[in-house]
Coordinates of C-alpha atoms in Angstrom, one line a residue:
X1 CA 34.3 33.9 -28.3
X2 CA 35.5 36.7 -29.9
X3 CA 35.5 40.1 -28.3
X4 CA 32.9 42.7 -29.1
X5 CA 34.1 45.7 -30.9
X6 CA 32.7 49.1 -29.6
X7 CA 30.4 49.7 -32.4
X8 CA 28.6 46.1 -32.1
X9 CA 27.8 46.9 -28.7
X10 CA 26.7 50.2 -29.6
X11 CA 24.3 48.3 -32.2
X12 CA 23.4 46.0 -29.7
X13 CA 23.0 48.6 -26.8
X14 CA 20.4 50.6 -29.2
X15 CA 18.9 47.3 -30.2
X16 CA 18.2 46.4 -26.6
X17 CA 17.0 49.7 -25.6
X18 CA 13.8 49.6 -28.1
X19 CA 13.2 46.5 -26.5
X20 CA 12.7 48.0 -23.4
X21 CA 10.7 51.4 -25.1
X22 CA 8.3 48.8 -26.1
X23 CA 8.3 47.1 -22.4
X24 CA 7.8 50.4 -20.5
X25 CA 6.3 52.9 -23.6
X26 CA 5.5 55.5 -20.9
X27 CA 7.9 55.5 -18.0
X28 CA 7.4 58.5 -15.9
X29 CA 9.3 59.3 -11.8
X30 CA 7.4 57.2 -9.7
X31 CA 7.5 60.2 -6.9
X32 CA 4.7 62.1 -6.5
X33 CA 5.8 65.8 -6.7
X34 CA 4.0 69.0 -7.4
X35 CA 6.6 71.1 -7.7
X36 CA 10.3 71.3 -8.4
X37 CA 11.0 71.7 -4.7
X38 CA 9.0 68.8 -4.0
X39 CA 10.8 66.7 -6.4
X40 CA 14.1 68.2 -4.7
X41 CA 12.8 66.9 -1.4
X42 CA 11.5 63.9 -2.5
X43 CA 14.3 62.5 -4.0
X44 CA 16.9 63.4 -1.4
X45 CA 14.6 61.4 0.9
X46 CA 14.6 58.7 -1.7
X47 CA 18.1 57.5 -0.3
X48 CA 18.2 54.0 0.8
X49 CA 14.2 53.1 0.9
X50 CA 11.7 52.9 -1.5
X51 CA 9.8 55.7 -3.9
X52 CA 6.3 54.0 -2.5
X53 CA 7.7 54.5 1.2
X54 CA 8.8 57.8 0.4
X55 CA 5.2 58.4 -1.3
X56 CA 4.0 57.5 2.0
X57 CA 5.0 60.7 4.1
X58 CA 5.2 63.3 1.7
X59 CA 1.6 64.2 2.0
X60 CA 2.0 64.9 5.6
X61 CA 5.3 66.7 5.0
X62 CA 3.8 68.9 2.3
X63 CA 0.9 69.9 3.9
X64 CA 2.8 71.2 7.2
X65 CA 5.4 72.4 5.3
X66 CA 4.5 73.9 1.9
X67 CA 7.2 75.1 0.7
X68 CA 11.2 75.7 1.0
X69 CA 10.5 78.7 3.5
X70 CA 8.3 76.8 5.5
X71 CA 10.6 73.1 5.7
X72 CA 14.0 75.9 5.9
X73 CA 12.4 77.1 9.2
X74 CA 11.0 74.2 10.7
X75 CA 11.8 72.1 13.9
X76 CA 13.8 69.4 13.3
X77 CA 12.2 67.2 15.4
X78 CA 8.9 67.7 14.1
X79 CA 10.2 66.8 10.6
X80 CA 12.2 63.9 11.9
X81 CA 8.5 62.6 13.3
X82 CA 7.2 62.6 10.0
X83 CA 10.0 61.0 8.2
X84 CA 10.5 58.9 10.9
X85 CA 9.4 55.5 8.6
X86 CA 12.2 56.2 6.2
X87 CA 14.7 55.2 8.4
X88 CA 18.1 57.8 9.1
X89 CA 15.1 60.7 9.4
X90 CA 18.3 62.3 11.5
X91 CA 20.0 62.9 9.1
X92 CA 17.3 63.4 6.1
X93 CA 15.7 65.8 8.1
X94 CA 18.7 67.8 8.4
X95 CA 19.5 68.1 4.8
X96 CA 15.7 68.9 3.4
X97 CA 16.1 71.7 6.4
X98 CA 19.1 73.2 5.4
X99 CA 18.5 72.8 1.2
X100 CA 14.9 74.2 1.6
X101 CA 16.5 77.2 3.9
X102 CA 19.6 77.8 1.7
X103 CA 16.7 77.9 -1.1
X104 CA 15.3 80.9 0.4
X105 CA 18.6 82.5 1.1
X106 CA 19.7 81.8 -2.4
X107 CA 17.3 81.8 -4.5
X108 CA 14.3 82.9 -3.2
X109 CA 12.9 79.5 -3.0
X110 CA 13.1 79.0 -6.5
X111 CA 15.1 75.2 -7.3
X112 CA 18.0 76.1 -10.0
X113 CA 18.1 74.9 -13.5
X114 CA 21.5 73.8 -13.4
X115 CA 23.6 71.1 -12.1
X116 CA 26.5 73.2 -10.4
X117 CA 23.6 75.0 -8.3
X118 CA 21.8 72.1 -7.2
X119 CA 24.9 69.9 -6.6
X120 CA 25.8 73.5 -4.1
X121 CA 22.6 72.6 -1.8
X122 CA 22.9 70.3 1.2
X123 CA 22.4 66.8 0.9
X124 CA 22.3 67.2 -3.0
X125 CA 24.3 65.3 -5.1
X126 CA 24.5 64.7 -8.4
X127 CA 21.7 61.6 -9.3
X128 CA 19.4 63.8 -7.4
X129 CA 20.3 66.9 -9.2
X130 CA 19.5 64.6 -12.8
X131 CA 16.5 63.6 -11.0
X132 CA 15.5 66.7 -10.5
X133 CA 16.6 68.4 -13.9
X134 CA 14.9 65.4 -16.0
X135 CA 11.5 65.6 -14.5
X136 CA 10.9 68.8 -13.1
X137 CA 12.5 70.8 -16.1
X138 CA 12.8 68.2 -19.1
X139 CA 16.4 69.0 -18.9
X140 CA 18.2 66.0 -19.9
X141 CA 20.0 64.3 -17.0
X142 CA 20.4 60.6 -16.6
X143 CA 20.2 59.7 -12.9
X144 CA 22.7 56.5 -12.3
X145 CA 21.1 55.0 -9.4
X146 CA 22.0 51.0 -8.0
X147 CA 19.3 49.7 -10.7
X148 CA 21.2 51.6 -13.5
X149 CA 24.4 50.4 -11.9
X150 CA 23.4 46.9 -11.8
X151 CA 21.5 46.4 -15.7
X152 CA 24.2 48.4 -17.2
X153 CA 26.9 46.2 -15.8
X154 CA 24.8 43.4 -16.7
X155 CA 24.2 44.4 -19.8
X156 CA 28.2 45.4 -20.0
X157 CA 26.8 48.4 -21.8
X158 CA 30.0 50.1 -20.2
X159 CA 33.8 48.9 -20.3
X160 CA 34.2 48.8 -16.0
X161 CA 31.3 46.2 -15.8
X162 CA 33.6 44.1 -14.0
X163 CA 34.0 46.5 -11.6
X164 CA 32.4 45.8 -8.1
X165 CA 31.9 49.5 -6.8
X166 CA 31.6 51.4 -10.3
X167 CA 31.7 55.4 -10.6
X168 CA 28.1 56.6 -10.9
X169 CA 29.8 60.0 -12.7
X170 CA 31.9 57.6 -15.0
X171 CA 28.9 55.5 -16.3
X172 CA 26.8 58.6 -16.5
X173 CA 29.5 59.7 -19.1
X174 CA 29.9 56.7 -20.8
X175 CA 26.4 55.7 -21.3
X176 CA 25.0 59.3 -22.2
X177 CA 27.7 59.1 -24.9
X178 CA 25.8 56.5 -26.7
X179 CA 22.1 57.8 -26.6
X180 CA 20.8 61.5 -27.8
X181 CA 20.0 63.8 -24.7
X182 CA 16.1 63.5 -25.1
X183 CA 16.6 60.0 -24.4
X184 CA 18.7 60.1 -20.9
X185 CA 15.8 60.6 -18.3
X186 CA 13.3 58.4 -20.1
X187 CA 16.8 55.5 -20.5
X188 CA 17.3 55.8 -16.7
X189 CA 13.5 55.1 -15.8
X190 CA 13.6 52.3 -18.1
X191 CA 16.7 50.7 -16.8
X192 CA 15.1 51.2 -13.4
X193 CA 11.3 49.8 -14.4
X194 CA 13.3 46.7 -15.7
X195 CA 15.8 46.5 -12.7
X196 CA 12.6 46.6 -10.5
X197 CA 10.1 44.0 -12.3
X198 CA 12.7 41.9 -14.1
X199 CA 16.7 42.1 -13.7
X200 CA 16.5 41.7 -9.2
X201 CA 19.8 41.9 -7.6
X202 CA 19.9 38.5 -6.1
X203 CA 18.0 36.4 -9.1
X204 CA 17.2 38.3 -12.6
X205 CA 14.1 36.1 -14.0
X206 CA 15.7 35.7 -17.5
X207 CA 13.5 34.1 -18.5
X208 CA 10.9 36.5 -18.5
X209 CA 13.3 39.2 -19.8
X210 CA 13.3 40.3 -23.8
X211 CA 16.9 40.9 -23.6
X212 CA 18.0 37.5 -22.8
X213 CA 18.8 36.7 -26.3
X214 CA 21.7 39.1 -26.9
X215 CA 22.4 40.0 -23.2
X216 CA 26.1 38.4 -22.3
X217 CA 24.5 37.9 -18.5
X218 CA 21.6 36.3 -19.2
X219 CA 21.3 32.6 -17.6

């Protein structure tokens, strides 16, 4: 089988993609946020559990603690209590304490509009900071979580899809390259919606997917 030049996979990388704008026409965060600072927080507790559990304490996290002044000088223990269902609420609540109080200190509790300053806060690193930039500020960022990782191997949208533990800051380069800026947060929610309902880590359901005629995975 012969090998696929770069610009037939860029053809077929484009042509897959409107496949999935007309799967998931609307894709939007799936945390519930108010504010940029409750994004922020939300997504740093995001790590290694689910949006819907994270949805879960939020409310009661909020509403104690409504904003970064508030969380910055709260007990620990009292904020480990109510993240306590996310599982290492140690350590979460340590980082949401120290970015929402380095907030204040810094920037008045204001969340920054630019990678180097969020990437400078506690427990922020750079998917969140996309996160955070694409949907709080409709800056473009493209947020390379283990969904993206997994559908753009997959896919072998990128040229280390062999790789087992890829660079999340190499694929966010090398994918990005291909699509226009508007496109990057709405590209990662996509890859994510269909990583969630379609592509699973253990059994993809081909079958079911719209890709599976040009994808070189499929079954």
């Amino acid at each position: 089988m012969p090998r696929e030049t770069k610009r037939a996979r860029l053809e077929r990388m484009h042509s897959e993609y409107a496949l999935l704008c007309e799967l998931y026409p609307a894709p939007k965060c799936a945390l519930d946020f108010r504010s940029p600072w409750q994004l922020l927080v939300a997504t740093v507790l995001s790590a290694q559990t689910t949006d819907k559990r994270v949805n879960s304490v939020t409310p009661e996290l909020f509403a104690e603690f409504p904003d970064a002044a508030s969380l910055g000088a709260a007990a620990g223990e009292r904020v480990e209590d109510i993240i306590h269902p996310l599982g290492f609420f140690r350590g979460k609540a340590r980082n949401i304490i120290a970015l929402s109080a380095a907030l204040t200190q810094r920037y008045g509790g204001e969340v920054p509009q630019s990678m180097d300053a969020l990437t400078s806060l506690p427990g922020v690193g750079r998917k969140t900071a996309n996160v955070v930039l694409g949907n709080a500020f409709h800056i473009p960022g493209f947020p390379v979580d283990t969904h993206v990782m997994r559908l753009t191997g997959r896919l072998r949208w990128r040229d280390d899809w062999r790789d087992v533990h890829p660079d999340p800051v190499r694929i966010e380069r090398e994918i990005t390259a291909c699509f226009p800026p508007e496109e990057w947060t709405d590209l990662s929610h996509r890859l994510i919606l269909h990583g969630r309902a379609v592509c699973h880590a253990r059994k993809p359901d081909c079958a079911a997917c719209p890709l599976s005629d040009t994808c070189p995975s499929a079954a």
